[in-house]
mmCIF file of C-alpha atoms in Angstrom:
data_model
loop_
_atom_site.group_PDB
_atom_site.id
_atom_site.type_symbol
_atom_site.label_atom_id
_atom_site.label_comp_id
_atom_site.label_asym_id
_atom_site.label_seq_id
_atom_site.Cartn_x
_atom_site.Cartn_y
_atom_site.Cartn_z
ATOM 1 C CA MET A 13 -0.041 0.088 0.103
ATOM 2 C CA LYS A 14 0.771 3.897 -0.487
ATOM 3 C CA ALA A 15 1.724 5.359 2.458
ATOM 4 C CA VAL A 16 3.467 9.179 3.675
ATOM 5 C CA GLN A 17 6.350 7.893 6.442
ATOM 6 C CA TYR A 18 9.187 9.808 8.257
ATOM 7 C CA ARG A 19 12.100 7.776 7.499
ATOM 8 C CA THR A 20 15.449 9.580 8.210
ATOM 9 C CA ILE A 21 16.005 11.859 11.149
ATOM 10 C CA GLY A 22 16.983 15.957 9.470
ATOM 11 C CA LYS A 23 14.625 14.848 5.468
ATOM 12 C CA GLY A 24 11.268 15.619 4.603
ATOM 13 C CA PRO A 25 8.563 13.110 5.040
ATOM 14 C CA GLU A 26 8.545 10.466 1.934
ATOM 15 C CA VAL A 27 5.857 8.856 -0.265
ATOM 16 C CA VAL A 28 6.603 5.036 -0.053
ATOM 17 C CA GLU A 29 4.829 1.472 -0.864
ATOM 18 C CA ILE A 30 4.681 -0.649 2.277
ATOM 19 C CA ASP A 31 3.176 -3.829 3.013
ATOM 20 C CA LYS A 32 -0.628 -3.303 4.071
ATOM 21 C CA PRO A 33 -1.233 -3.849 7.736
ATOM 22 C CA VAL A 34 -3.044 -6.746 9.492
ATOM 23 C CA ALA A 35 -5.498 -7.004 12.345
ATOM 24 C CA GLY A 36 -4.039 -8.709 15.096
ATOM 25 C CA PRO A 37 -6.196 -9.714 18.154
ATOM 26 C CA GLY A 38 -8.616 -6.677 19.325
ATOM 27 C CA GLN A 39 -7.641 -4.600 16.744
ATOM 28 C CA VAL A 40 -9.377 -2.712 14.095
ATOM 29 C CA LEU A 41 -8.303 -2.265 10.161
ATOM 30 C CA LEU A 42 -9.616 0.555 8.745
ATOM 31 C CA LYS A 43 -9.614 2.289 5.217
ATOM 32 C CA ILE A 44 -8.549 5.138 5.143
ATOM 33 C CA THR A 45 -10.697 7.920 3.538
ATOM 34 C CA ALA A 46 -9.302 11.347 4.765
ATOM 35 C CA ALA A 47 -6.351 12.148 7.433
ATOM 36 C CA GLY A 48 -5.288 15.746 8.604
ATOM 37 C CA LEU A 49 -2.031 17.271 8.556
ATOM 38 C CA CYS A 50 -0.763 18.747 11.564
ATOM 39 C CA HIS A 51 1.733 20.882 12.808
ATOM 40 C CA SER A 52 2.736 18.473 15.776
ATOM 41 C CA ASP A 53 3.796 16.185 12.733
ATOM 42 C CA GLU A 54 6.077 19.413 11.864
ATOM 43 C CA LEU A 55 7.556 19.187 15.165
ATOM 44 C CA VAL A 56 8.409 15.439 14.812
ATOM 45 C CA MET A 57 10.858 16.230 11.913
ATOM 46 C CA SER A 58 12.349 19.262 13.130
ATOM 47 C CA VAL A 59 14.033 17.913 16.561
ATOM 48 C CA PRO A 60 17.012 15.477 16.582
ATOM 49 C CA ASP A 61 15.661 12.680 17.753
ATOM 50 C CA ALA A 62 12.062 12.671 16.644
ATOM 51 C CA MET A 63 10.957 13.017 19.797
ATOM 52 C CA GLY A 64 11.958 9.341 20.631
ATOM 53 C CA TYR A 65 10.103 8.061 18.253
ATOM 54 C CA GLU A 66 11.417 4.469 16.133
ATOM 55 C CA LEU A 67 11.605 5.289 12.662
ATOM 56 C CA PRO A 68 10.115 4.949 9.811
ATOM 57 C CA MET A 69 7.056 6.288 10.875
ATOM 58 C CA THR A 70 3.785 6.480 8.850
ATOM 59 C CA LEU A 71 2.367 10.154 9.004
ATOM 60 C CA GLY A 72 -0.992 11.283 10.271
ATOM 61 C CA HIS A 73 -2.493 11.848 13.501
ATOM 62 C CA GLU A 74 -6.289 12.973 12.490
ATOM 63 C CA PRO A 75 -7.431 9.700 10.932
ATOM 64 C CA ALA A 76 -11.244 8.994 9.110
ATOM 65 C CA GLY A 77 -11.723 5.812 7.587
ATOM 66 C CA ILE A 78 -14.425 2.731 6.873
ATOM 67 C CA VAL A 79 -14.170 -0.434 9.134
ATOM 68 C CA GLU A 80 -12.476 -3.102 6.726
ATOM 69 C CA GLU A 81 -11.803 -6.265 9.172
ATOM 70 C CA LEU A 82 -12.038 -7.237 12.825
ATOM 71 C CA GLY A 83 -9.309 -9.083 14.263
ATOM 72 C CA ALA A 84 -9.953 -11.807 16.657
ATOM 73 C CA GLY A 85 -12.161 -11.081 19.890
ATOM 74 C CA ALA A 86 -12.538 -7.093 18.145
ATOM 75 C CA THR A 87 -15.889 -5.969 18.742
ATOM 76 C CA GLY A 88 -18.531 -3.001 19.284
ATOM 77 C CA ILE A 89 -18.229 -2.135 15.978
ATOM 78 C CA GLU A 90 -19.198 -3.440 12.627
ATOM 79 C CA VAL A 91 -17.409 -3.961 9.175
ATOM 80 C CA GLY A 92 -18.586 -1.085 6.961
ATOM 81 C CA THR A 93 -18.693 1.705 9.406
ATOM 82 C CA PRO A 94 -17.512 5.051 8.903
ATOM 83 C CA VAL A 95 -15.137 6.601 11.653
ATOM 84 C CA ILE A 96 -13.000 8.713 12.962
ATOM 85 C CA VAL A 97 -10.074 7.315 15.650
ATOM 86 C CA TYR A 98 -9.853 9.092 18.754
ATOM 87 C CA GLY A 99 -5.481 9.507 18.674
ATOM 88 C CA CYS A 100 -4.933 9.459 22.387
ATOM 89 C CA TRP A 101 -4.148 5.936 22.700
ATOM 90 C CA GLY A 102 -3.893 5.046 26.577
ATOM 91 C CA CYS A 103 -3.025 1.986 28.890
ATOM 92 C CA GLY A 104 -6.944 2.164 29.920
ATOM 93 C CA VAL A 105 -6.015 1.298 33.646
ATOM 94 C CA CYS A 106 -5.039 4.334 35.408
ATOM 95 C CA GLU A 107 -6.675 6.747 37.031
ATOM 96 C CA MET A 108 -6.864 9.277 34.110
ATOM 97 C CA CYS A 109 -7.937 6.576 31.540
ATOM 98 C CA ALA A 110 -10.341 5.210 34.081
ATOM 99 C CA ALA A 111 -11.714 8.843 34.112
ATOM 100 C CA GLY A 112 -11.879 9.014 30.326
ATOM 101 C CA LYS A 113 -8.487 11.180 29.793
ATOM 102 C CA GLU A 114 -6.471 8.803 28.219
ATOM 103 C CA ASN A 115 -4.375 12.139 26.642
ATOM 104 C CA LEU A 116 -3.024 12.601 30.244
ATOM 105 C CA CYS A 117 -1.954 8.651 30.202
ATOM 106 C CA LEU A 118 -0.019 7.743 33.446
ATOM 107 C CA LYS A 119 1.515 5.498 31.684
ATOM 108 C CA GLY A 120 2.220 7.940 28.536
ATOM 109 C CA MET A 121 -0.191 7.912 25.961
ATOM 110 C CA THR A 122 0.811 6.717 22.082
ATOM 111 C CA SER A 123 -0.939 8.194 19.052
ATOM 112 C CA PRO A 124 -1.460 6.971 15.273
ATOM 113 C CA GLY A 125 1.363 9.045 13.895
ATOM 114 C CA LEU A 126 2.840 10.266 17.316
ATOM 115 C CA GLY A 127 4.915 6.920 18.260
ATOM 116 C CA SER A 128 3.153 4.390 16.101
ATOM 117 C CA ASP A 129 2.213 4.299 12.249
ATOM 118 C CA GLY A 130 -0.599 6.747 11.692
ATOM 119 C CA ALA A 131 -2.938 7.283 8.901
ATOM 120 C CA MET A 132 -1.252 8.985 5.890
ATOM 121 C CA ALA A 133 -1.568 5.801 4.181
ATOM 122 C CA ASP A 134 -4.335 3.629 2.316
ATOM 123 C CA TYR A 135 -5.052 1.242 5.688
ATOM 124 C CA LEU A 136 -4.554 2.140 9.337
ATOM 125 C CA VAL A 137 -4.951 -0.654 12.286
ATOM 126 C CA VAL A 138 -6.476 0.891 15.316
ATOM 127 C CA ASP A 139 -5.242 -0.529 18.766
ATOM 128 C CA THR A 140 -9.274 -1.130 20.278
ATOM 129 C CA PRO A 141 -12.593 -0.527 18.907
ATOM 130 C CA ARG A 142 -13.375 2.156 21.929
ATOM 131 C CA HIS A 143 -11.152 4.553 19.750
ATOM 132 C CA LEU A 144 -13.342 4.177 17.067
ATOM 133 C CA VAL A 145 -16.054 7.065 16.987
ATOM 134 C CA PRO A 146 -18.549 6.744 14.149
ATOM 135 C CA ILE A 147 -19.501 9.654 11.865
ATOM 136 C CA GLY A 148 -22.447 8.169 10.402
ATOM 137 C CA ASP A 149 -23.042 10.111 6.989
ATOM 138 C CA LEU A 150 -20.634 13.292 7.309
ATOM 139 C CA ASP A 151 -17.897 13.446 4.982
ATOM 140 C CA PRO A 152 -14.751 12.254 6.369
ATOM 141 C CA VAL A 153 -12.531 15.141 4.927
ATOM 142 C CA ARG A 154 -13.973 17.402 6.938
ATOM 143 C CA ALA A 155 -14.721 14.892 9.900
ATOM 144 C CA ALA A 156 -10.934 13.669 10.048
ATOM 145 C CA SER A 157 -9.392 16.731 11.819
ATOM 146 C CA LEU A 158 -12.730 16.981 14.251
ATOM 147 C CA THR A 159 -10.002 14.368 15.777
ATOM 148 C CA ASP A 160 -7.248 16.772 16.849
ATOM 149 C CA ALA A 161 -8.225 20.313 15.249
ATOM 150 C CA ALA A 162 -12.038 20.469 16.771
ATOM 151 C CA LEU A 163 -11.218 18.054 19.943
ATOM 152 C CA THR A 164 -8.213 20.244 21.136
ATOM 153 C CA PRO A 165 -9.812 23.994 20.993
ATOM 154 C CA TYR A 166 -13.127 22.250 22.434
ATOM 155 C CA GLN A 167 -11.080 20.921 25.620
ATOM 156 C CA ALA A 168 -9.131 24.023 25.891
ATOM 157 C CA ILE A 169 -12.263 26.070 25.931
ATOM 158 C CA LEU A 170 -14.177 24.015 28.321
ATOM 159 C CA SER A 171 -11.453 24.200 30.922
ATOM 160 C CA VAL A 172 -12.037 27.802 31.120
ATOM 161 C CA LEU A 173 -15.997 28.099 30.192
ATOM 162 C CA PRO A 174 -17.626 29.580 33.307
ATOM 163 C CA LYS A 175 -15.275 32.729 32.634
ATOM 164 C CA LEU A 176 -16.775 33.084 29.344
ATOM 165 C CA LYS A 177 -19.836 34.524 30.166
ATOM 166 C CA GLY A 178 -21.589 37.607 28.386
ATOM 167 C CA GLY A 179 -20.090 40.582 28.465
ATOM 168 C CA SER A 180 -16.403 39.342 28.607
ATOM 169 C CA THR A 181 -13.674 39.083 25.766
ATOM 170 C CA THR A 182 -11.615 36.533 24.416
ATOM 171 C CA VAL A 183 -8.556 36.540 22.064
ATOM 172 C CA VAL A 184 -7.714 34.425 19.599
ATOM 173 C CA LEU A 185 -3.834 34.546 18.470
ATOM 174 C CA GLY A 186 -3.297 32.027 15.650
ATOM 175 C CA VAL A 187 -6.550 31.514 13.137
ATOM 176 C CA GLY A 188 -4.962 28.441 11.402
ATOM 177 C CA GLY A 189 -6.142 24.860 11.676
ATOM 178 C CA LEU A 190 -6.907 24.795 15.716
ATOM 179 C CA GLY A 191 -7.730 28.315 15.934
ATOM 180 C CA HIS A 192 -10.421 29.104 13.056
ATOM 181 C CA VAL A 193 -12.305 26.222 14.666
ATOM 182 C CA ALA A 194 -11.757 27.727 18.225
ATOM 183 C CA VAL A 195 -13.487 30.711 17.192
ATOM 184 C CA GLN A 196 -16.645 28.849 15.965
ATOM 185 C CA LEU A 197 -16.501 27.106 19.407
ATOM 186 C CA LEU A 198 -16.695 30.188 21.233
ATOM 187 C CA ARG A 199 -19.539 31.610 18.832
ATOM 188 C CA GLU A 200 -21.842 28.560 19.519
ATOM 189 C CA LEU A 201 -20.480 27.827 23.157
ATOM 190 C CA THR A 202 -20.309 31.125 24.820
ATOM 191 C CA GLY A 203 -21.406 35.428 25.175
ATOM 192 C CA THR A 204 -18.228 36.266 24.653
ATOM 193 C CA ARG A 205 -16.684 38.877 22.508
ATOM 194 C CA ILE A 206 -14.504 37.161 19.623
ATOM 195 C CA ILE A 207 -11.096 39.085 18.780
ATOM 196 C CA ALA A 208 -9.153 37.113 16.407
ATOM 197 C CA MET A 209 -5.352 37.635 15.901
ATOM 198 C CA ASP A 210 -3.214 36.594 13.061
ATOM 199 C CA VAL A 211 -0.049 38.073 10.706
ATOM 200 C CA ALA A 212 -1.852 36.968 7.604
ATOM 201 C CA PRO A 213 -4.651 39.046 6.418
ATOM 202 C CA GLU A 214 -6.140 36.147 4.666
ATOM 203 C CA LYS A 215 -6.403 34.007 8.048
ATOM 204 C CA LEU A 216 -8.231 37.286 9.876
ATOM 205 C CA GLU A 217 -10.596 37.149 7.049
ATOM 206 C CA LEU A 218 -11.284 33.276 7.834
ATOM 207 C CA ALA A 219 -11.521 34.517 11.816
ATOM 208 C CA LYS A 220 -14.761 36.878 10.362
ATOM 209 C CA GLU A 221 -16.361 34.206 8.771
ATOM 210 C CA CYS A 222 -16.285 32.008 11.319
ATOM 211 C CA GLY A 223 -17.508 34.744 13.787
ATOM 212 C CA ALA A 224 -15.220 36.633 15.265
ATOM 213 C CA GLN A 225 -16.597 40.175 16.270
ATOM 214 C CA GLU A 226 -13.164 42.076 15.870
ATOM 215 C CA VAL A 227 -9.681 41.031 14.137
ATOM 216 C CA LEU A 228 -6.641 42.483 14.613
ATOM 217 C CA PRO A 229 -2.934 41.957 13.030
ATOM 218 C CA SER A 230 -0.919 40.478 15.448
ATOM 219 C CA GLY A 231 1.914 42.390 17.096
ATOM 220 C CA PRO A 232 2.828 44.212 20.599
ATOM 221 C CA GLU A 233 0.531 46.933 18.918
ATOM 222 C CA ALA A 234 -2.518 44.874 18.889
ATOM 223 C CA ALA A 235 -2.416 44.567 22.975
ATOM 224 C CA ALA A 236 -2.988 48.449 23.422
ATOM 225 C CA GLU A 237 -5.781 48.126 20.321
ATOM 226 C CA VAL A 238 -7.655 45.461 23.259
ATOM 227 C CA LYS A 239 -7.404 47.593 26.066
ATOM 228 C CA LYS A 240 -8.985 49.830 24.384
ATOM 229 C CA MET A 241 -11.598 47.868 23.212
ATOM 230 C CA THR A 242 -12.255 46.796 27.000
ATOM 231 C CA GLY A 243 -12.169 49.866 28.484
ATOM 232 C CA GLY A 244 -8.553 49.721 29.853
ATOM 233 C CA ARG A 245 -9.405 46.252 31.486
ATOM 234 C CA GLY A 246 -8.127 43.567 28.986
ATOM 235 C CA ALA A 247 -9.302 41.075 28.208
ATOM 236 C CA ASP A 248 -10.711 38.054 30.419
ATOM 237 C CA VAL A 249 -8.932 34.699 28.441
ATOM 238 C CA ILE A 250 -6.735 34.737 25.987
ATOM 239 C CA PHE A 251 -5.882 31.009 23.573
ATOM 240 C CA ASP A 252 -2.547 31.014 22.264
ATOM 241 C CA PHE A 253 -2.584 29.027 19.394
ATOM 242 C CA VAL A 254 0.652 29.451 18.495
ATOM 243 C CA GLY A 255 3.071 28.969 21.624
ATOM 244 C CA ILE A 256 6.026 30.793 20.381
ATOM 245 C CA ASP A 257 7.647 33.621 23.109
ATOM 246 C CA LYS A 258 6.443 36.572 21.041
ATOM 247 C CA THR A 259 2.876 35.175 21.179
ATOM 248 C CA SER A 260 3.067 34.373 24.627
ATOM 249 C CA GLU A 261 4.225 38.009 25.238
ATOM 250 C CA LEU A 262 1.643 39.228 23.225
ATOM 251 C CA ALA A 263 -1.273 37.147 25.389
ATOM 252 C CA LEU A 264 0.304 38.435 28.551
ATOM 253 C CA ALA A 265 0.056 42.127 27.276
ATOM 254 C CA CYS A 266 -3.968 41.690 26.035
ATOM 255 C CA ALA A 267 -4.786 39.938 29.980
ATOM 256 C CA GLY A 268 -6.567 41.873 32.282
ATOM 257 C CA TYR A 269 -6.595 41.188 36.014
ATOM 258 C CA GLU A 270 -8.159 37.671 36.668
ATOM 259 C CA SER A 271 -7.850 36.748 33.146
ATOM 260 C CA HIS A 272 -6.574 33.486 32.171
ATOM 261 C CA ILE A 273 -4.183 32.389 29.457
ATOM 262 C CA VAL A 274 -4.274 29.168 27.879
ATOM 263 C CA ILE A 275 -1.742 28.159 25.904
ATOM 264 C CA VAL A 276 -2.382 25.512 23.034
ATOM 265 C CA GLY A 277 0.380 25.865 20.584
ATOM 266 C CA ALA A 278 3.445 24.098 20.742
ATOM 267 C CA GLY A 279 5.893 26.400 19.545
ATOM 268 C CA GLY A 280 8.534 25.919 22.284
ATOM 269 C CA GLY A 281 7.843 29.354 24.123
ATOM 270 C CA GLY A 282 5.945 29.776 27.443
ATOM 271 C CA VAL A 283 4.696 32.934 29.334
ATOM 272 C CA LYS A 284 6.851 34.415 32.165
ATOM 273 C CA ILE A 285 4.939 35.750 34.890
ATOM 274 C CA GLY A 286 5.846 37.124 38.175
ATOM 275 C CA PHE A 287 3.990 38.575 41.462
ATOM 276 C CA LEU A 288 4.954 42.356 39.580
ATOM 277 C CA SER A 289 5.089 41.683 36.494
ATOM 278 C CA ALA A 290 1.854 40.549 35.277
ATOM 279 C CA PRO A 291 -1.846 41.724 35.995
ATOM 280 C CA TYR A 292 -2.884 40.361 39.711
ATOM 281 C CA ASN A 293 -4.573 37.267 40.399
ATOM 282 C CA ILE A 294 -3.965 35.794 36.332
ATOM 283 C CA ASN A 295 -3.707 31.967 35.658
ATOM 284 C CA VAL A 296 -1.533 30.527 32.959
ATOM 285 C CA SER A 297 -2.515 26.921 31.604
ATOM 286 C CA THR A 298 -1.938 24.787 29.202
ATOM 287 C CA SER A 299 -4.237 22.437 27.334
ATOM 288 C CA LEU A 300 -3.647 19.114 25.412
ATOM 289 C CA TRP A 301 -5.779 17.475 23.289
ATOM 290 C CA GLY A 302 -8.965 15.906 24.952
ATOM 291 C CA GLY A 303 -11.127 13.494 25.781
ATOM 292 C CA ARG A 304 -12.993 10.647 23.627
ATOM 293 C CA ALA A 305 -16.191 11.882 24.647
ATOM 294 C CA GLU A 306 -15.806 15.473 23.575
ATOM 295 C CA LEU A 307 -14.971 14.100 20.380
ATOM 296 C CA GLY A 308 -18.451 12.235 20.323
ATOM 297 C CA GLN A 309 -20.098 15.622 21.249
ATOM 298 C CA LEU A 310 -17.529 17.323 18.457
ATOM 299 C CA VAL A 311 -19.523 14.818 15.884
ATOM 300 C CA GLY A 312 -22.785 15.757 16.968
ATOM 301 C CA MET A 313 -22.090 19.553 16.637
ATOM 302 C CA ALA A 314 -20.602 18.793 13.190
ATOM 303 C CA GLN A 315 -23.796 16.659 11.850
ATOM 304 C CA ARG A 316 -25.907 20.118 12.740
ATOM 305 C CA ASN A 317 -23.735 22.590 10.988
ATOM 306 C CA GLN A 318 -22.534 24.123 14.077
ATOM 307 C CA ILE A 319 -18.626 23.689 13.412
ATOM 308 C CA HIS A 320 -16.895 23.188 9.770
ATOM 309 C CA ILE A 321 -13.499 23.030 9.133
ATOM 310 C CA LYS A 322 -12.311 24.774 6.047
ATOM 311 C CA THR A 323 -10.028 22.034 4.682
ATOM 312 C CA ARG A 324 -7.608 21.627 1.552
ATOM 313 C CA THR A 325 -6.853 18.222 -0.092
ATOM 314 C CA PHE A 326 -4.075 16.687 -1.019
ATOM 315 C CA SER A 327 -3.441 13.543 -2.730
ATOM 316 C CA LEU A 328 -1.245 11.175 -0.881
ATOM 317 C CA ASP A 329 1.465 11.940 -3.774
ATOM 318 C CA GLU A 330 1.121 15.700 -2.611
ATOM 319 C CA VAL A 331 1.475 15.194 1.020
ATOM 320 C CA PRO A 332 5.292 16.143 1.022
ATOM 321 C CA LYS A 333 4.247 19.448 -0.651
ATOM 322 C CA ALA A 334 1.452 20.244 1.640
ATOM 323 C CA TYR A 335 4.011 19.667 4.777
ATOM 324 C CA GLU A 336 6.159 22.335 2.912
ATOM 325 C CA LEU A 337 2.871 24.834 2.420
ATOM 326 C CA LEU A 338 2.057 24.131 6.116
ATOM 327 C CA HIS A 339 5.593 24.978 7.514
ATOM 328 C CA GLU A 340 5.321 27.858 5.105
ATOM 329 C CA GLY A 341 1.671 29.680 6.869
ATOM 330 C CA GLN A 342 0.668 28.771 3.507
ATOM 331 C CA ILE A 343 -2.238 26.375 4.320
ATOM 332 C CA VAL A 344 -5.656 28.415 5.141
ATOM 333 C CA GLY A 345 -7.551 26.275 7.476
ATOM 334 C CA ARG A 346 -6.635 22.124 7.659
ATOM 335 C CA ALA A 347 -4.852 20.031 4.823
ATOM 336 C CA VAL A 348 -6.211 16.757 4.560
ATOM 337 C CA GLY A 349 -4.635 14.030 2.325
ATOM 338 C CA VAL A 350 -6.866 12.072 0.631
ATOM 339 C CA PRO A 351 -5.766 8.351 -0.543
ATOM 340 C CA SER A 352 -6.884 7.159 -3.953
ATOM 341 C CA PRO A 353 -10.361 5.291 -3.829
#
């Protein structure tokens, strides 16, 4: 079968032919219909040790597919069912997994495309049926990225939902694959005023389409505009979907008393705060992916057309070029790899 793999540290992804996988006991074989590209893939390919993952590794942790075969003992799902895959594969036994938080598995989670072979291929083996979420008649191209591009901002928003009441102000830094979904979720779930920031005019336009009331070019002067819009108070919540030092500094400059900064982007930056260097009673947190139950909720929202992921499709042969465009900031919305029928 065809697959897009990261094979050699320091080089880009390669399109290769590998053996079709076989579902083992308790596992499920999917025929892949779509797989989203993510900056997390770029992160793996940019660090000297590939984050400790064994290479070669098939990329892709946002899968949609059709159940093709059940391994011995696998139950709870029927062959032919269209699904997406919950990507946080925990031990299933520890305290966090028992609470439905496999993204925080105490024994360490793995994921397709992030530690095991992923979905940027014709087929994918899923470790257990419990990680499958049926999607009904949803378009798999638009459903695939619900697994991360929607689930990650959804959990981040839920973590601060009580602060997002009517009259509040929320800043969304970075209107990329996750940020444009965050704007839609904020619009649907809260009464907060949404101010979106990005360096790209076309992404600010996307933010308007998604429901942002205000958009600003990202930069040091943007914080002053936020303060002006809020009568000097500052934003109540700031979501940083980039996560570099510059955006973290901007997040802090936008913040007001008792505000909350949520760092979602894995850009390697962080917020430096101290008693005299930040607004009083500020909170800063991170947010990693989300839970399986929340993914089911997002499928329901997508089926009711409450959220809509903007996508640009590429064949598997075109995926290496798509990663280049992603790195250059040329993808508006989410890039999705689509295998041949």
